[in-house]
mmCIF file of C-alpha atoms in Angstrom:
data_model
loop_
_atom_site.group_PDB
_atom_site.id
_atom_site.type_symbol
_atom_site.label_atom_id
_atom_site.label_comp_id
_atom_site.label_asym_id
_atom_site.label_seq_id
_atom_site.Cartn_x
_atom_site.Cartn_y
_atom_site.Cartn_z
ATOM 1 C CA UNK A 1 0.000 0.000 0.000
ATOM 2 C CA UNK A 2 2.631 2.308 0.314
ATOM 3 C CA UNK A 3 3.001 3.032 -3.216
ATOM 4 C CA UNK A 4 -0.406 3.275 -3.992
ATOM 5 C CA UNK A 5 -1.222 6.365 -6.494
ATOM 6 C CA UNK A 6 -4.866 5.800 -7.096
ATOM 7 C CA UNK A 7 -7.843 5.577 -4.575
ATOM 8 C CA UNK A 8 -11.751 6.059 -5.611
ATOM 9 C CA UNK A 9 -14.159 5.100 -3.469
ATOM 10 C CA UNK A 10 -16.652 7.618 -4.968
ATOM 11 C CA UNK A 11 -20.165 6.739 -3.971
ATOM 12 C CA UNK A 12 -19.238 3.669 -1.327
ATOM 13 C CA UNK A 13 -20.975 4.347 2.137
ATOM 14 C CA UNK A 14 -17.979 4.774 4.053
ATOM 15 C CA UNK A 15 -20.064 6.525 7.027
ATOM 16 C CA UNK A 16 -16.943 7.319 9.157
ATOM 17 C CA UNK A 17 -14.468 9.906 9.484
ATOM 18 C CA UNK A 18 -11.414 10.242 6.757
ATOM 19 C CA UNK A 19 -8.771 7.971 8.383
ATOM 20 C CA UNK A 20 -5.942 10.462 9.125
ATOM 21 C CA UNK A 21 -3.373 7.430 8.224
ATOM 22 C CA UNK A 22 -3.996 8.500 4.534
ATOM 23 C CA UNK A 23 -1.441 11.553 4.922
ATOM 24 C CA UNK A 24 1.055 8.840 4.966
ATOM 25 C CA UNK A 25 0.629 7.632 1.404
ATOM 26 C CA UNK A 26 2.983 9.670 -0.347
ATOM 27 C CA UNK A 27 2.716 8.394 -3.475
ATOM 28 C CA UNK A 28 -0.753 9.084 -3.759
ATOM 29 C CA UNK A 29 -1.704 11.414 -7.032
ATOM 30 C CA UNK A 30 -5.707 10.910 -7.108
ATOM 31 C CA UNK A 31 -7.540 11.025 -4.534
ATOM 32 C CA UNK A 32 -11.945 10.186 -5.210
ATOM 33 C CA UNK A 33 -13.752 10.094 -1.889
ATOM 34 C CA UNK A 34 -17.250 12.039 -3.230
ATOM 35 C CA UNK A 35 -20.481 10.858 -1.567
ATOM 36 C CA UNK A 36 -19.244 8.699 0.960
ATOM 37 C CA UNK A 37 -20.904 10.104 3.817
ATOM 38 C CA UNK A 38 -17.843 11.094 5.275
ATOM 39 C CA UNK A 39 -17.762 13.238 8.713
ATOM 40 C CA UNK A 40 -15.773 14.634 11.052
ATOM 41 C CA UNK A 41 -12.978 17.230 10.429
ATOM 42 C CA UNK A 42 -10.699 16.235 7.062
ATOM 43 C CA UNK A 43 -6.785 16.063 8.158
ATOM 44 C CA UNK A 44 -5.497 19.215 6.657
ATOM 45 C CA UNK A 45 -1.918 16.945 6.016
ATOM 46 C CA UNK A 46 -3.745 14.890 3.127
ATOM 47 C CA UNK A 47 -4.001 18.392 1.228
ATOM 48 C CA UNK A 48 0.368 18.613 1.553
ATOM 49 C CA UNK A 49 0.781 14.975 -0.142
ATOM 50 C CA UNK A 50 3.719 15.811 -2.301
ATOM 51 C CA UNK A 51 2.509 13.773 -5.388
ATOM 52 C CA UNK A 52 -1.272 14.813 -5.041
ATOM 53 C CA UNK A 53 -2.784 16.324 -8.181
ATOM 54 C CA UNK A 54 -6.676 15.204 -7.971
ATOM 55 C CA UNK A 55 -8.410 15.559 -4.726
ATOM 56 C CA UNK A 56 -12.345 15.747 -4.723
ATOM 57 C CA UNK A 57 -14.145 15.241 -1.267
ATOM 58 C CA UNK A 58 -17.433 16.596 -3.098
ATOM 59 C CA UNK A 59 -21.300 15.547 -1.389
ATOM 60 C CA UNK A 60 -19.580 14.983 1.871
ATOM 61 C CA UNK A 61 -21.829 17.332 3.705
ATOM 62 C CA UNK A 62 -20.864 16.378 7.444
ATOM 63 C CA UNK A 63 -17.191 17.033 6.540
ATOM 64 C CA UNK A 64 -15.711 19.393 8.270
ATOM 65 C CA UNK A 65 -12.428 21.150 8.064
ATOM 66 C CA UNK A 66 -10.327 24.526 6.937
ATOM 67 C CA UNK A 67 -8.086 25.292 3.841
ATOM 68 C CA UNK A 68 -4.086 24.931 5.044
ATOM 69 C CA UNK A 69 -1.771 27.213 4.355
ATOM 70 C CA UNK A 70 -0.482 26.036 0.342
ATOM 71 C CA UNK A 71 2.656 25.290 -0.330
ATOM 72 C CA UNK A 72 4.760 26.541 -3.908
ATOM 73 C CA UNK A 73 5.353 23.062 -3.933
ATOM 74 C CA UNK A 74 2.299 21.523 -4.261
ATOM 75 C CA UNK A 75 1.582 19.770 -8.040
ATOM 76 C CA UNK A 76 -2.476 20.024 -6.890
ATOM 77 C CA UNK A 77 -4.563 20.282 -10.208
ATOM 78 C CA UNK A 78 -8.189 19.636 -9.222
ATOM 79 C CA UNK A 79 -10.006 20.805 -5.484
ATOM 80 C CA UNK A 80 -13.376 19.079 -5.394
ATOM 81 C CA UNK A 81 -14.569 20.267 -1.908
ATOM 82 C CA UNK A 82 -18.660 21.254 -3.127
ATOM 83 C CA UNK A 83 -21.354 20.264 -0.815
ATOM 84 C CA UNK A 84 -19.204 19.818 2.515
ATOM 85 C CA UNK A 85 -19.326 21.727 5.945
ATOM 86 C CA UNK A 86 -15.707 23.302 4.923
ATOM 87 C CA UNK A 87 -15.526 26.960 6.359
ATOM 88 C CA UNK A 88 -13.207 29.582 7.693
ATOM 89 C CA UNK A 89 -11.666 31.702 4.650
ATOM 90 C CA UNK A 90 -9.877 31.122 1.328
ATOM 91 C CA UNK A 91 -6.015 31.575 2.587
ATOM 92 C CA UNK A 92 -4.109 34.371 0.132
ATOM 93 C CA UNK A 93 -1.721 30.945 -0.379
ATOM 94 C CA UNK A 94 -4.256 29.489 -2.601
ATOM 95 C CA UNK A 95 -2.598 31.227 -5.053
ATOM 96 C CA UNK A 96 0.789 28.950 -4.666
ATOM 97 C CA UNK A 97 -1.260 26.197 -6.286
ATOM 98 C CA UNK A 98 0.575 27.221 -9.541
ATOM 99 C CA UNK A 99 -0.810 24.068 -11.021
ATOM 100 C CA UNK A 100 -4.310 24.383 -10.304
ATOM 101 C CA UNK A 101 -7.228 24.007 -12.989
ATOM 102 C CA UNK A 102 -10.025 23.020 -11.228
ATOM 103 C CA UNK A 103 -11.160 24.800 -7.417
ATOM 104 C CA UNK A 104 -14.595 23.511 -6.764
ATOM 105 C CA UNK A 105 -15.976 24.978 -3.341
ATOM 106 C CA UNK A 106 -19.571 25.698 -4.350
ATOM 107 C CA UNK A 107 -21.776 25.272 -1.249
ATOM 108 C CA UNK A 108 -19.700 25.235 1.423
ATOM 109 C CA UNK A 109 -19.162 28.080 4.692
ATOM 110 C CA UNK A 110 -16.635 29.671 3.350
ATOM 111 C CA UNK A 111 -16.638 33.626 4.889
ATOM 112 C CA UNK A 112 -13.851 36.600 4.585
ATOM 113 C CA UNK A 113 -12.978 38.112 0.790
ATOM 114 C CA UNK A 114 -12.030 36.579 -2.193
ATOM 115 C CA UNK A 115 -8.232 36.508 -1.360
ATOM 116 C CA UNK A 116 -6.447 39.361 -3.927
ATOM 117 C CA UNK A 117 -3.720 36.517 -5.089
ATOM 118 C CA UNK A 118 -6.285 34.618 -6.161
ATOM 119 C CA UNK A 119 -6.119 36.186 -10.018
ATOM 120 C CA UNK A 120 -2.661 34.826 -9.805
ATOM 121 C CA UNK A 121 -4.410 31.302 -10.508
ATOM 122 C CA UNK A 122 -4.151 31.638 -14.233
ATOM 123 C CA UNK A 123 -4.348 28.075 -15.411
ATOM 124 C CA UNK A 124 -8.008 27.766 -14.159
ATOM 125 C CA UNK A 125 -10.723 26.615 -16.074
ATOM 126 C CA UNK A 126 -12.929 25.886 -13.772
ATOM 127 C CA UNK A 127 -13.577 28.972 -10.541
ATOM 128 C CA UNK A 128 -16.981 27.556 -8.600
ATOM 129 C CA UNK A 129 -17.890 29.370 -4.878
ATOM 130 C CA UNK A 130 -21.127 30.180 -5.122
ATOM 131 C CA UNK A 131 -23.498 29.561 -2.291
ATOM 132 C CA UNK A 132 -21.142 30.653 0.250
ATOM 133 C CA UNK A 133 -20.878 33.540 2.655
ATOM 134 C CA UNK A 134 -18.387 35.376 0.638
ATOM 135 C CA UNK A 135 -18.193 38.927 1.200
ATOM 136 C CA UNK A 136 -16.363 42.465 0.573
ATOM 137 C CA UNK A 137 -15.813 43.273 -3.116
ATOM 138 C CA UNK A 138 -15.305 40.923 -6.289
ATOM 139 C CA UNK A 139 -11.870 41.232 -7.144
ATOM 140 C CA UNK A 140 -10.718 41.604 -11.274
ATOM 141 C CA UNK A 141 -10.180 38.041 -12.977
ATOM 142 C CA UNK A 142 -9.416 39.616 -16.001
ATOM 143 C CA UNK A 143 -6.074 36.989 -15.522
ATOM 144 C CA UNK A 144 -7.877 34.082 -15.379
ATOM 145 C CA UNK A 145 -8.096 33.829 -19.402
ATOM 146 C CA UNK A 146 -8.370 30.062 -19.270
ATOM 147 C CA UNK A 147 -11.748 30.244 -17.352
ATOM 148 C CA UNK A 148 -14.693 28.168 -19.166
ATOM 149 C CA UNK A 149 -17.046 28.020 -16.234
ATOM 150 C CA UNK A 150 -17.172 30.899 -13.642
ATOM 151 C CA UNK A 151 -19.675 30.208 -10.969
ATOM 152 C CA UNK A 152 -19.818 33.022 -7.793
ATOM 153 C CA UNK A 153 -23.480 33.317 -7.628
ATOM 154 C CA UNK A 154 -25.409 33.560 -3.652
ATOM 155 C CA UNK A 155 -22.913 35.195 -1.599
ATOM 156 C CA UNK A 156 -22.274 38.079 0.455
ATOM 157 C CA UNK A 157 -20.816 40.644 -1.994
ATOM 158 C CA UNK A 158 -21.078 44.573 -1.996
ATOM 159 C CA UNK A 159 -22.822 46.449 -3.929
ATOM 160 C CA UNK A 160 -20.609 46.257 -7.274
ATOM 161 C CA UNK A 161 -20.569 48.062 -10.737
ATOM 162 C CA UNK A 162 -16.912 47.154 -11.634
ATOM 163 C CA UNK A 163 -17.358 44.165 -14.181
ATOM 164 C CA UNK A 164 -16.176 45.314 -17.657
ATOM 165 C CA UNK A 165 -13.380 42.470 -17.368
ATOM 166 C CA UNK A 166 -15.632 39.971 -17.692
ATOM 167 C CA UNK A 167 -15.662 41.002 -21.486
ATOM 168 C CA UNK A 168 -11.592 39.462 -21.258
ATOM 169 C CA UNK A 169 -12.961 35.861 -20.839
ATOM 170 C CA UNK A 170 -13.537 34.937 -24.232
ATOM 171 C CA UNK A 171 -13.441 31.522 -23.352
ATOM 172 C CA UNK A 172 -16.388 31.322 -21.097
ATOM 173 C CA UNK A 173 -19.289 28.411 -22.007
ATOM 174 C CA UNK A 174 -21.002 28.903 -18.368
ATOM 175 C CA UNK A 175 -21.393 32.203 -16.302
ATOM 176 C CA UNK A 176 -22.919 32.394 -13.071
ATOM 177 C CA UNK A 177 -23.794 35.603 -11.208
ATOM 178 C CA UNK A 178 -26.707 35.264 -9.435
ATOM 179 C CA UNK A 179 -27.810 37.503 -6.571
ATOM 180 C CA UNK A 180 -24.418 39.104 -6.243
ATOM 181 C CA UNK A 181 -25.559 42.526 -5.646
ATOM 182 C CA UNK A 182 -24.786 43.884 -8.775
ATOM 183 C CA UNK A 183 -25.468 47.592 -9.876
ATOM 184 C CA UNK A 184 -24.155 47.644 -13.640
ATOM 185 C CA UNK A 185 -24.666 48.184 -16.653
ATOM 186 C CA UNK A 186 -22.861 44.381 -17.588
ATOM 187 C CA UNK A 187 -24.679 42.849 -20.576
ATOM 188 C CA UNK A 188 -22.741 44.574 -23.180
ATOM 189 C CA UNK A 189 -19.455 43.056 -21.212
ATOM 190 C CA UNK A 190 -20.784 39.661 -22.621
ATOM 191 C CA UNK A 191 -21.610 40.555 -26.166
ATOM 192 C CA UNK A 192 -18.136 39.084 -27.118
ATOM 193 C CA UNK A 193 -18.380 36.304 -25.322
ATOM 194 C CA UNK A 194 -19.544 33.675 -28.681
ATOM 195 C CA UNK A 195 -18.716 30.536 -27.068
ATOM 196 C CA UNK A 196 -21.143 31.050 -23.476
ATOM 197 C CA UNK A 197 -24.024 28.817 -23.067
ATOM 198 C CA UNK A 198 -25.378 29.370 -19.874
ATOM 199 C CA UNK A 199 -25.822 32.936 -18.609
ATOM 200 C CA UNK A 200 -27.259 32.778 -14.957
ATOM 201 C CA UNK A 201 -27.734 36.686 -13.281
ATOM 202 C CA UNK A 202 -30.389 36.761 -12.150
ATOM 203 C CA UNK A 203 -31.615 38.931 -8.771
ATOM 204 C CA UNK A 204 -29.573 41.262 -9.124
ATOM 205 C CA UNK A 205 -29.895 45.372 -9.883
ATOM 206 C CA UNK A 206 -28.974 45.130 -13.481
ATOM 207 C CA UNK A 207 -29.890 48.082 -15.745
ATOM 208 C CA UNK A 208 -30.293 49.004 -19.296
ATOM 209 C CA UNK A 209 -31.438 46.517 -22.167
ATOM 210 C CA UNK A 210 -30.402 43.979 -23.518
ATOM 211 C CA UNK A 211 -27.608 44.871 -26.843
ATOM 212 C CA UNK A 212 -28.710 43.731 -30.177
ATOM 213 C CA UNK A 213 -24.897 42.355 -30.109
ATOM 214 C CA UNK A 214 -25.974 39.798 -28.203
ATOM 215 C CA UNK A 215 -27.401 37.666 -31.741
ATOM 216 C CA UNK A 216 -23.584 37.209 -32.001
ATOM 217 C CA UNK A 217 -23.863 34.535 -28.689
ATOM 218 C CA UNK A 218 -24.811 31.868 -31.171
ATOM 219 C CA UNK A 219 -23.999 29.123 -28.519
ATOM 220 C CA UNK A 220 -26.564 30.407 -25.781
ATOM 221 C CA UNK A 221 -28.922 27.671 -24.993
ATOM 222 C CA UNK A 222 -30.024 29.238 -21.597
ATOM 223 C CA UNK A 223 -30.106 32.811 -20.371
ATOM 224 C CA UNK A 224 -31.822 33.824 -16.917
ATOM 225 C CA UNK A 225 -32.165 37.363 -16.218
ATOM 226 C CA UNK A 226 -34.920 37.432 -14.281
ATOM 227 C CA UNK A 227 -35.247 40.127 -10.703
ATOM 228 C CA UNK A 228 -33.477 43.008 -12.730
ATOM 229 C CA UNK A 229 -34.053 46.345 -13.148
ATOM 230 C CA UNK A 230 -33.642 45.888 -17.332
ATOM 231 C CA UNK A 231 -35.941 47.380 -19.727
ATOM 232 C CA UNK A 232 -36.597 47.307 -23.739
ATOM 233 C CA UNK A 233 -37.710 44.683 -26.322
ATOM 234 C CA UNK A 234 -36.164 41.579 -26.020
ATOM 235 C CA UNK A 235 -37.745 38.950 -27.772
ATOM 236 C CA UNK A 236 -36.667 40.230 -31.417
ATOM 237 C CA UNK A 237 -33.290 39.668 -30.447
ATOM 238 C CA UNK A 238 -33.991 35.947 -30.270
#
């Protein structure tokens, strides 16, 4: 067992806490322990494995436990931690995960800011913390270029009318930015955004109308912008 690289257990009903042994298999690499019903606190020393690139505790939601401080070390590619009791706030080390792709903490407790190195994450693909308690300002991720799925929606923000970087992620399919307190003008941010699918904003203070630009989002197969303040024609457009 001690050169074991490879453990899924995803969906087995483990019902018990995560053994704290498993910090001592250092050639792990993947790590698949999602819906397990796994409780208790997670040992923070599984996230410092030296080898571990895919770790996804996801639709654990009586695990507990706190994000470490991250090493410059760490070769950590994909964070699965959705759906668990996590909490406490996003450490400004996060952004020592040079490596990282994937950082999955949608429905969680996570509190505080989004940290300001977290832009610094520019191999991400994939940015979900939505349904947190999030708060302060949304920071610019006009870095993250790489982004295909950006999901902050139902958190804490303040009031917030800085989003013309959004316009920067041309390689968004799925946007999320529901109830986020928003007070802009963003729609025409999106308009050259061709490859989104899914645009999710809704409740928030949104104003103006929708652009006639936007019969250039030829890939848009849902768009929710209900609980605005947006007026106009619309249905032309489509």
């Amino acid at each position: 067992m001690a050169s074991l690289e490879f453990l899924d257990l995803s969906g087995v009903d483990i019902s018990s806490s995560v053994p704290r042994f498993l910090a001592n298999f250092s050639s792990l690499r993947h790590i698949e322990l999602r819906d397990c019903q796994l409780r208790d606190e997670f040992p923070s020393a599984v996230f410092h494995l030296p080898k571990l690139k895919h770790l996804s505790m996801g639709n654990n939601s009586n695990l507990t436990g706190f994000l470490p401080e991250f090493h410059n070390t760490s070769l950590l590619e994909k964070l699965y931690l959705f759906s668990t009791g996590f909490a406490g706030i996003i450490p400004e080390s996060i952004s020592n995960l040079n490596h990282l792709k994937v950082l999955s903490l949608q429905s969680c407790h996570f509190s505080g800011h989004i940290p300001g190195s977290l832009p610094n994450l520019t191999q991400l693909t994939y940015l979900g913390l939505s349904k947190n308690e999030l708060a302060g300002l949304v920071p610019s991720l006009v870095s993250l270029s790489k982004l295909t799925i950006l999901d902050l929606a139902y958190n804490k923000f303040e009031k917030g009318s800085m989003y013309g970087w959004i316009n920067k992620l041309t390689n968004l399919n799925e946007l999320y930015l529901d109830s986020m307190n928003i007070h802009d003008e963003i729609l025409p941010y999106l308009a050259n955004l061709t490859k989104l699918s899914i645009v999710s904003m809704s409740q928030n203070f949104i104003y103006g109308s929708i652009p006639s630009s936007f019969t250039n989002l030829t890939q848009l197969i849902v768009i929710d912008l209900k609980i605005n303040q947006l007026q106009g024609q619309y249905l032309a457009l489509f």
